[in-house]
Amino acid sequence: MPDKSHAVPGAPAPEPPTLEEPTTPREPLEPKADQTGPDVRTPSGAVANEDQAVNAQQGEWLTTSVGARLRDTDHSLKAGERGPTLLQDHHLREKITHFDHERIPERVVHARGAAAHGVFTGYGTAAEVTCAAFLDKDVQTPVFTRFSTVLGSRGSADTVRDTRGFATKFYTAEGIFDLVGNNIPVFFIQDGIKFPDIIHAGKPHPDREIPQAQSAHDTFWDFVSLHTEAQAHTMWNMSDRGIPRSFRMMEGFGIHTFRMINAAGETSLVKFHWKPRLGVHAQTWEEAQLTCGFDPDFHRRDLADAIEAGAYPEWELGIQVFPDEPDQMFAGIDLLDPTKIVPEELAPVQPIGLLQLNRNPSNYFAETEQVAFHPGNLVRGIDVTDDALLQARLFSYIDTQLTRLGGPNFNQIPINRPHAPVNDMLRDGFHQDAVHRGVAPYRPNSLDGGCPFHASGADDRAFVEAPVEVAAAPKTRAQAASFDDHFSQVRLFWRSMTPIEQDHIVLAYSFELGKCYEQTIKERQLQCLANIDAELCSRVAANLGLPAPAASESVPDADPSPALSMVGESWPVDGRVIGVVTCPDCPQDEVAAIRQAIFDAGMVPLLIGPTGGQLPSGIPLQRSFDTARSIEYDAVLLAGGIAAHADDPRVTLLVQEVFRQAKAIGAWGDGDAALTAAAVDAAAPGVVVGDSGEQVLTELAGLLAKHRAWERVG
Ligand code: HEM
């Protein structure tokens, strides 16, 4: 963990700015301690013997893009002080022209995201099923992980109800492996040919371009109620998984079944799972909505701040393993149907490695925006299956980069460069960065000495497509009957939830359908809910003021999977944010001690005072009563000595919101006066009062480990 001398994360620059504009020439500043760019590689994957700074701006002088030093960039070249601008002003033209072309198309989906660098360490436990070298014991592989929402534009809010992307690029010694997954283990559709349909339905209406980044509108519910295979994913979205507390507190899933091949050439079918060390946690719906306005960058800030503070997020990578039988079924579940899970109770997730994210990007555009994932980036030992959703993805991702990244050489952009030698015979094209040698970019050749050669056999570690049988079958646009059950796993999910989680699901359906304009669409979706579960349907129908229909299909029951619930365990509290309400009257030594104790527990204290500035002892205040809002804090402490401000309406609002959100609240000394003023019962679950701040903090951290005091609102 870097020594930050307990600074609260978030400073924009590596050193504090001076009040006056600096005029003494100096070299560009180093990035902040938590930031780096991608490893410096050549376009062909070799280590470049250069510092990262060589790729960034250099020298102390302002120059043109070709290195001429400039005397002035604030005034265009004119015919006289008040005259027209001269066409010969090459600096003006270069500056404006480049600016005019700064934007590239945003991703057609998953446009809004945040990313971090890290390292993946193999456990060696996957050797029985795969020969992928990066999974060998203690092998460390650099990675870049990008989290995203699906529907919103690049500038939309982070905390909308939506699926989250969880895409990891492994720069392995055997080429790049991209695991391009989501935080939800099932998908909306069973065949990729329908991807444009579900996305067109979820995106804003094409006439008014509203609503932004959310599914609570008619076109979305029109599609999913007609297209019932989408009901499984929709139920997951309506659950608390759709509004994560943090990227650090989400599971990730490869979703599709993949095929692994071991050193003996034997194959197994697998599903990938990422398990977060901090547990799986959500915001409440009220919090998610408030956050959209108060801090639309909440998730990206949380990720960057946690890394800057040294609270490096970690996930274990695990696999569920199934025998590679010709029917590709397991326990009656079609493994090629991406709308189905295999419950962990039937096939446990076996850990195979650890991901740690530990460096923030140093430039959003160069890294997070230009990273290009592709499910077809596979390494030896991992192959695809015939899942029709995956098959379409194998085409789509490369294709979309041609537009988004402006040509076929996107893998030469620094963040996309592999760490394995590249000799690909692909040539020329826009933005060609490699200076290829030789005269024979074709095979076979003799003029370049025959190079490059085919890798043959295991010794050369060539990528192997598993030689599985493809059944002789007529061409068809149909799909197997094993894909037809659209409801039993949705019921399984609903019945695996605890009562509080079910309450949240009911409210989510009620909100989303309540925002639809057309009653027919609400009624059609209620029919789907009736097929899932009668109680769910009647509760949502009651909220909508509509009759609950009877089930129209007989749906087989499946055993619940307790592993799907997010409630009931304790988790580490690293990087959790504690708001401490203070004022100049508080005993300063107590405030200093509690601040230090929060840091020592690996959490982040944000001190809140009546105004900005600092306390009399010099302790900086990060928030004022005007700028503090409940959504920023995982728990709130009310310091002894705040009695004079206890009934300030802004403090009351904070306490009441935090209470409603079932978060832990602590008060020491006369801090409990703020509870009284907010009409909060000091004996309620999740509320701690006491004389000693540190004792209260210890109990608070225990509550925080469970994420929420749900019994308060349940
Ligand atoms: C299991 C189903 C799917 C999952 C888990 C998934 C996941 C993702 C993720 C995580 C991203 C964002 C990558 C990033 O951070 O840059 C993404 C982008 C994208 N996905 Fe998918 N996706 C799925 C299905 C599909 C399908 C079926 C298609 C098309 C047939 C598709 C087309 C795209 C496209 C075009 C992008 C934008 C890529 C870019 O511009 O860089 N996806 N997807």
CSV table of C-alpha atoms in Angstrom, one decimal, residues 429-706:
chain,number,residue,atom,x,y,z
A,429,GLY,CA,-4.0,0.8,-43.6
A,430,PHE,CA,-4.8,4.0,-41.7
A,431,HIS,CA,-2.6,4.9,-38.7
A,432,GLN,CA,0.0,2.2,-39.4
A,433,ASP,CA,2.5,2.5,-36.6
A,434,ALA,CA,4.8,-0.4,-37.3
A,435,VAL,CA,7.7,0.0,-39.7
A,436,HIS,CA,7.6,-3.4,-41.3
A,437,ARG,CA,10.7,-4.8,-42.9
A,438,GLY,CA,11.2,-7.4,-45.7
A,439,VAL,CA,9.5,-7.7,-49.1
A,440,ALA,CA,7.4,-10.8,-48.6
A,441,PRO,CA,4.3,-10.3,-46.4
A,442,TYR,CA,2.9,-13.5,-47.8
A,443,ARG,CA,3.2,-17.2,-47.2
A,444,PRO,CA,4.9,-19.3,-48.5
A,445,ASN,CA,7.8,-17.1,-49.4
A,446,SER,CA,11.5,-17.6,-49.9
A,447,LEU,CA,12.5,-13.9,-50.3
A,448,ASP,CA,12.2,-13.2,-46.6
A,449,GLY,CA,13.8,-16.6,-45.8
A,450,GLY,CA,10.4,-18.2,-45.3
A,451,CYS,CA,9.6,-16.1,-42.3
A,452,PRO,CA,7.0,-16.1,-40.6
A,453,PHE,CA,6.6,-19.8,-40.1
A,454,HIS,CA,3.7,-21.9,-38.9
A,455,ALA,CA,3.9,-23.0,-35.3
A,456,SER,CA,3.4,-26.7,-35.2
A,457,GLY,CA,2.6,-28.9,-32.3
A,458,ALA,CA,2.6,-28.4,-28.6
A,459,ASP,CA,6.3,-27.5,-28.4
A,460,ASP,CA,5.7,-24.3,-30.5
A,461,ARG,CA,2.7,-23.6,-28.3
A,462,ALA,CA,0.4,-22.9,-31.2
A,463,PHE,CA,-3.2,-21.9,-30.6
A,464,VAL,CA,-5.4,-25.0,-31.1
A,465,GLU,CA,-9.0,-25.0,-32.2
A,466,ALA,CA,-10.5,-28.0,-30.4
A,467,PRO,CA,-11.2,-30.6,-33.1
A,468,VAL,CA,-14.8,-31.2,-31.9
A,469,GLU,CA,-17.3,-32.9,-34.1
A,470,VAL,CA,-19.8,-30.6,-35.9
A,471,ALA,CA,-23.0,-32.5,-36.4
A,472,ALA,CA,-24.1,-33.0,-40.0
A,473,ALA,CA,-27.4,-31.1,-40.1
A,474,PRO,CA,-29.5,-29.2,-42.6
A,475,LYS,CA,-29.1,-25.4,-42.7
A,476,THR,CA,-31.8,-23.8,-40.6
A,477,ARG,CA,-32.8,-20.6,-38.9
A,478,ALA,CA,-34.4,-22.6,-36.0
A,479,GLN,CA,-33.1,-23.3,-32.6
A,480,ALA,CA,-33.2,-26.3,-30.3
A,481,ALA,CA,-36.2,-27.1,-28.1
A,482,SER,CA,-33.9,-27.0,-25.1
A,483,PHE,CA,-33.9,-23.2,-25.5
A,484,ASP,CA,-37.6,-22.9,-25.1
A,485,ASP,CA,-38.1,-22.7,-21.4
A,486,HIS,CA,-38.0,-19.0,-20.7
A,487,PHE,CA,-39.4,-18.9,-17.1
A,488,SER,CA,-38.2,-21.7,-14.8
A,489,GLN,CA,-34.8,-20.1,-14.1
A,490,VAL,CA,-36.4,-16.7,-13.6
A,491,ARG,CA,-38.6,-18.3,-10.9
A,492,LEU,CA,-35.5,-20.0,-9.5
A,493,PHE,CA,-33.9,-16.6,-9.2
A,494,TRP,CA,-36.9,-15.0,-7.6
A,495,ARG,CA,-37.3,-17.8,-5.1
A,496,SER,CA,-33.6,-17.6,-4.2
A,497,MET,CA,-33.9,-14.1,-2.9
A,498,THR,CA,-34.3,-13.1,0.7
A,499,PRO,CA,-37.5,-11.1,1.6
A,500,ILE,CA,-35.8,-7.7,1.4
A,501,GLU,CA,-34.3,-8.6,-2.0
A,502,GLN,CA,-37.8,-9.6,-3.2
A,503,ASP,CA,-39.2,-6.3,-1.9
A,504,HIS,CA,-36.6,-4.5,-4.0
A,505,ILE,CA,-37.5,-6.5,-7.1
A,506,VAL,CA,-41.2,-5.7,-6.7
A,507,LEU,CA,-40.4,-2.0,-6.3
A,508,ALA,CA,-38.1,-2.1,-9.4
A,509,TYR,CA,-40.7,-3.7,-11.6
A,510,SER,CA,-43.3,-1.4,-10.3
A,511,PHE,CA,-41.2,1.7,-10.9
A,512,GLU,CA,-40.1,0.6,-14.4
A,513,LEU,CA,-43.6,-0.4,-15.6
A,514,GLY,CA,-45.1,2.5,-13.8
A,515,LYS,CA,-43.0,4.8,-16.1
A,516,CYS,CA,-44.4,3.1,-19.2
A,517,TYR,CA,-47.0,5.0,-21.1
A,518,GLU,CA,-49.0,2.1,-22.7
A,519,GLN,CA,-51.2,0.0,-20.5
A,520,THR,CA,-51.0,-2.9,-23.0
A,521,ILE,CA,-47.3,-3.2,-22.4
A,522,LYS,CA,-47.7,-3.3,-18.6
A,523,GLU,CA,-50.4,-6.0,-19.0
A,524,ARG,CA,-48.2,-8.0,-21.3
A,525,GLN,CA,-45.3,-7.9,-18.8
A,526,LEU,CA,-47.6,-8.8,-15.9
A,527,GLN,CA,-48.5,-11.9,-17.9
A,528,CYS,CA,-44.8,-12.8,-17.9
A,529,LEU,CA,-44.6,-12.2,-14.2
A,530,ALA,CA,-47.6,-14.4,-13.7
A,531,ASN,CA,-45.7,-17.2,-15.4
A,532,ILE,CA,-42.7,-16.6,-13.1
A,533,ASP,CA,-44.5,-16.3,-9.8
A,534,ALA,CA,-48.0,-15.5,-8.7
A,535,GLU,CA,-47.0,-13.5,-5.6
A,536,LEU,CA,-44.5,-11.4,-7.6
A,537,CYS,CA,-47.1,-10.7,-10.2
A,538,SER,CA,-49.9,-9.8,-7.8
A,539,ARG,CA,-47.6,-7.4,-5.8
A,540,VAL,CA,-46.5,-5.6,-8.9
A,541,ALA,CA,-50.0,-5.5,-10.3
A,542,ALA,CA,-51.3,-4.0,-7.1
A,543,ASN,CA,-48.7,-1.2,-7.3
A,544,LEU,CA,-49.7,-0.5,-10.9
A,545,GLY,CA,-53.4,-0.6,-10.0
A,546,LEU,CA,-54.0,-3.4,-12.5
A,547,PRO,CA,-55.5,-6.8,-12.1
A,548,ALA,CA,-53.0,-9.7,-11.7
A,549,PRO,CA,-53.5,-12.3,-14.6
A,550,ALA,CA,-53.3,-16.0,-14.0
A,551,ALA,CA,-50.3,-17.9,-15.4
A,552,SER,CA,-50.6,-18.8,-19.1
A,553,GLU,CA,-48.0,-21.5,-19.1
A,554,SER,CA,-47.1,-24.3,-16.8
A,555,VAL,CA,-43.5,-23.7,-15.7
A,556,PRO,CA,-41.4,-26.4,-14.1
A,557,ASP,CA,-40.0,-25.7,-10.6
A,558,ALA,CA,-36.3,-25.7,-9.9
A,559,ASP,CA,-34.6,-25.7,-6.5
A,560,PRO,CA,-33.6,-22.2,-5.3
A,561,SER,CA,-29.9,-21.3,-5.4
A,562,PRO,CA,-28.9,-19.6,-2.1
A,563,ALA,CA,-25.6,-18.5,-3.7
A,564,LEU,CA,-27.6,-16.0,-5.8
A,565,SER,CA,-28.6,-13.9,-2.7
A,566,MET,CA,-26.4,-10.9,-1.8
A,567,VAL,CA,-27.5,-10.7,1.8
A,568,GLY,CA,-26.3,-12.5,4.9
A,569,GLU,CA,-22.5,-12.6,5.1
A,570,SER,CA,-19.7,-10.3,6.3
A,571,TRP,CA,-17.1,-8.7,4.0
A,572,PRO,CA,-13.9,-6.6,4.3
A,573,VAL,CA,-14.5,-2.9,4.6
A,574,ASP,CA,-11.5,-1.7,2.6
A,575,GLY,CA,-12.0,1.7,1.0
A,576,ARG,CA,-15.4,2.2,2.5
A,577,VAL,CA,-16.2,5.9,3.0
A,578,ILE,CA,-17.1,7.2,6.4
A,579,GLY,CA,-18.6,10.7,6.7
A,580,VAL,CA,-17.8,12.3,10.0
A,581,VAL,CA,-20.0,15.3,11.0
A,582,THR,CA,-17.9,17.7,12.9
A,583,CYS,CA,-17.7,21.4,13.8
A,584,PRO,CA,-15.2,23.8,15.4
A,585,ASP,CA,-16.6,23.0,18.8
A,586,CYS,CA,-15.7,19.3,18.7
A,587,PRO,CA,-12.8,18.2,20.8
A,588,GLN,CA,-10.1,18.4,18.2
A,589,ASP,CA,-8.0,15.5,19.6
A,590,GLU,CA,-11.1,13.2,19.4
A,591,VAL,CA,-11.7,14.2,15.7
A,592,ALA,CA,-8.0,13.7,14.9
A,593,ALA,CA,-8.0,10.3,16.6
A,594,ILE,CA,-11.1,9.1,14.8
A,595,ARG,CA,-9.8,10.3,11.5
A,596,GLN,CA,-6.6,8.3,12.0
A,597,ALA,CA,-8.5,5.3,13.2
A,598,ILE,CA,-10.6,5.2,10.1
A,599,PHE,CA,-7.5,5.4,7.9
A,600,ASP,CA,-5.9,2.7,10.0
A,601,ALA,CA,-8.9,0.4,9.4
A,602,GLY,CA,-8.3,0.9,5.6
A,603,MET,CA,-11.3,3.1,5.1
A,604,VAL,CA,-11.6,6.7,3.9
A,605,PRO,CA,-12.8,9.5,6.3
A,606,LEU,CA,-14.5,12.5,4.7
A,607,LEU,CA,-14.8,15.2,7.3
A,608,ILE,CA,-17.9,17.4,7.1
A,609,GLY,CA,-18.2,20.8,8.8
A,610,PRO,CA,-20.6,23.7,8.8
A,611,THR,CA,-18.5,25.4,6.2
A,612,GLY,CA,-15.5,24.4,4.0
A,613,GLY,CA,-12.0,25.0,5.1
A,614,GLN,CA,-10.5,23.5,8.2
A,615,LEU,CA,-11.1,22.8,11.8
A,616,PRO,CA,-9.3,25.0,14.4
A,617,SER,CA,-6.6,22.3,14.8
A,618,GLY,CA,-5.9,22.5,11.1
A,619,ILE,CA,-7.6,19.3,10.2
A,620,PRO,CA,-8.9,19.8,6.6
A,621,LEU,CA,-12.7,19.5,6.0
A,622,GLN,CA,-13.5,17.7,2.7
A,623,ARG,CA,-17.2,18.5,2.8
A,624,SER,CA,-19.5,21.2,4.2
A,625,PHE,CA,-23.1,20.9,5.3
A,626,ASP,CA,-23.9,22.3,1.9
A,627,THR,CA,-21.9,19.8,-0.2
A,628,ALA,CA,-22.4,16.6,2.0
A,629,ARG,CA,-25.1,14.2,0.8
A,630,SER,CA,-25.9,10.7,2.1
A,631,ILE,CA,-25.0,8.8,-1.1
A,632,GLU,CA,-21.3,9.5,-0.6
A,633,TYR,CA,-21.0,7.6,2.6
A,634,ASP,CA,-21.2,4.0,3.5
A,635,ALA,CA,-21.7,5.0,7.1
A,636,VAL,CA,-21.9,8.3,9.1
A,637,LEU,CA,-20.4,9.3,12.4
A,638,LEU,CA,-21.7,12.1,14.4
A,639,ALA,CA,-18.9,13.6,16.5
A,640,GLY,CA,-19.1,14.6,20.1
A,641,GLY,CA,-19.4,18.4,20.4
A,642,ILE,CA,-21.8,19.0,17.4
A,643,ALA,CA,-24.7,19.7,19.7
A,644,ALA,CA,-24.9,23.4,18.6
A,645,HIS,CA,-25.4,22.2,15.0
A,646,ALA,CA,-27.5,19.1,15.8
A,647,ASP,CA,-30.7,20.5,14.4
A,648,ASP,CA,-29.3,22.1,11.3
A,649,PRO,CA,-31.7,21.0,8.6
A,650,ARG,CA,-28.8,19.9,6.4
A,651,VAL,CA,-27.5,17.5,9.1
A,652,THR,CA,-31.1,16.3,9.8
A,653,LEU,CA,-31.5,15.5,6.1
A,654,LEU,CA,-28.2,13.7,6.0
A,655,VAL,CA,-29.1,11.6,9.1
A,656,GLN,CA,-32.6,10.8,7.9
A,657,GLU,CA,-31.4,9.7,4.4
A,658,VAL,CA,-28.6,7.5,5.8
A,659,PHE,CA,-31.1,6.0,8.2
A,660,ARG,CA,-33.6,5.3,5.4
A,661,GLN,CA,-30.8,3.7,3.3
A,662,ALA,CA,-30.2,1.2,6.1
A,663,LYS,CA,-26.6,2.4,6.5
A,664,ALA,CA,-24.7,2.3,9.8
A,665,ILE,CA,-24.8,5.4,11.9
A,666,GLY,CA,-22.7,6.1,14.9
A,667,ALA,CA,-22.6,8.9,17.5
A,668,TRP,CA,-20.3,9.6,20.3
A,669,GLY,CA,-20.7,12.1,23.2
A,670,ASP,CA,-23.4,14.6,22.5
A,671,GLY,CA,-23.4,13.7,18.8
A,672,ASP,CA,-26.6,11.7,19.5
A,673,ALA,CA,-28.4,15.1,19.7
A,674,ALA,CA,-28.4,15.0,15.8
A,675,LEU,CA,-30.2,11.6,16.0
A,676,THR,CA,-32.8,13.1,18.3
A,677,ALA,CA,-33.2,16.1,16.0
A,678,ALA,CA,-33.7,13.8,13.0
A,679,ALA,CA,-36.2,11.7,15.0
A,680,VAL,CA,-33.9,8.7,14.6
A,681,ASP,CA,-34.2,6.0,17.3
A,682,ALA,CA,-30.8,5.5,18.8
A,683,ALA,CA,-31.8,1.9,19.7
A,684,ALA,CA,-32.7,1.1,16.1
A,685,PRO,CA,-30.7,-1.7,14.3
A,686,GLY,CA,-27.5,-0.4,12.8
A,687,VAL,CA,-27.3,2.7,15.1
A,688,VAL,CA,-24.5,2.8,17.6
A,689,VAL,CA,-24.1,5.4,20.4
A,690,GLY,CA,-21.4,5.6,23.0
A,691,ASP,CA,-18.9,7.8,24.9
A,692,SER,CA,-15.8,6.8,23.0
A,693,GLY,CA,-15.5,7.6,19.4
A,694,GLU,CA,-13.1,4.7,18.7
A,695,GLN,CA,-15.4,2.2,20.4
A,696,VAL,CA,-18.3,3.5,18.3
A,697,LEU,CA,-16.1,3.2,15.2
A,698,THR,CA,-15.3,-0.4,15.9
A,699,GLU,CA,-18.9,-1.3,16.2
A,700,LEU,CA,-19.7,0.7,13.1
A,701,ALA,CA,-17.1,-1.2,11.1
A,702,GLY,CA,-18.7,-4.5,12.2
A,703,LEU,CA,-22.0,-3.3,10.9
A,704,LEU,CA,-20.5,-2.0,7.7
A,705,ALA,CA,-19.0,-5.5,7.1
A,706,LYS,CA,-22.6,-6.6,6.5
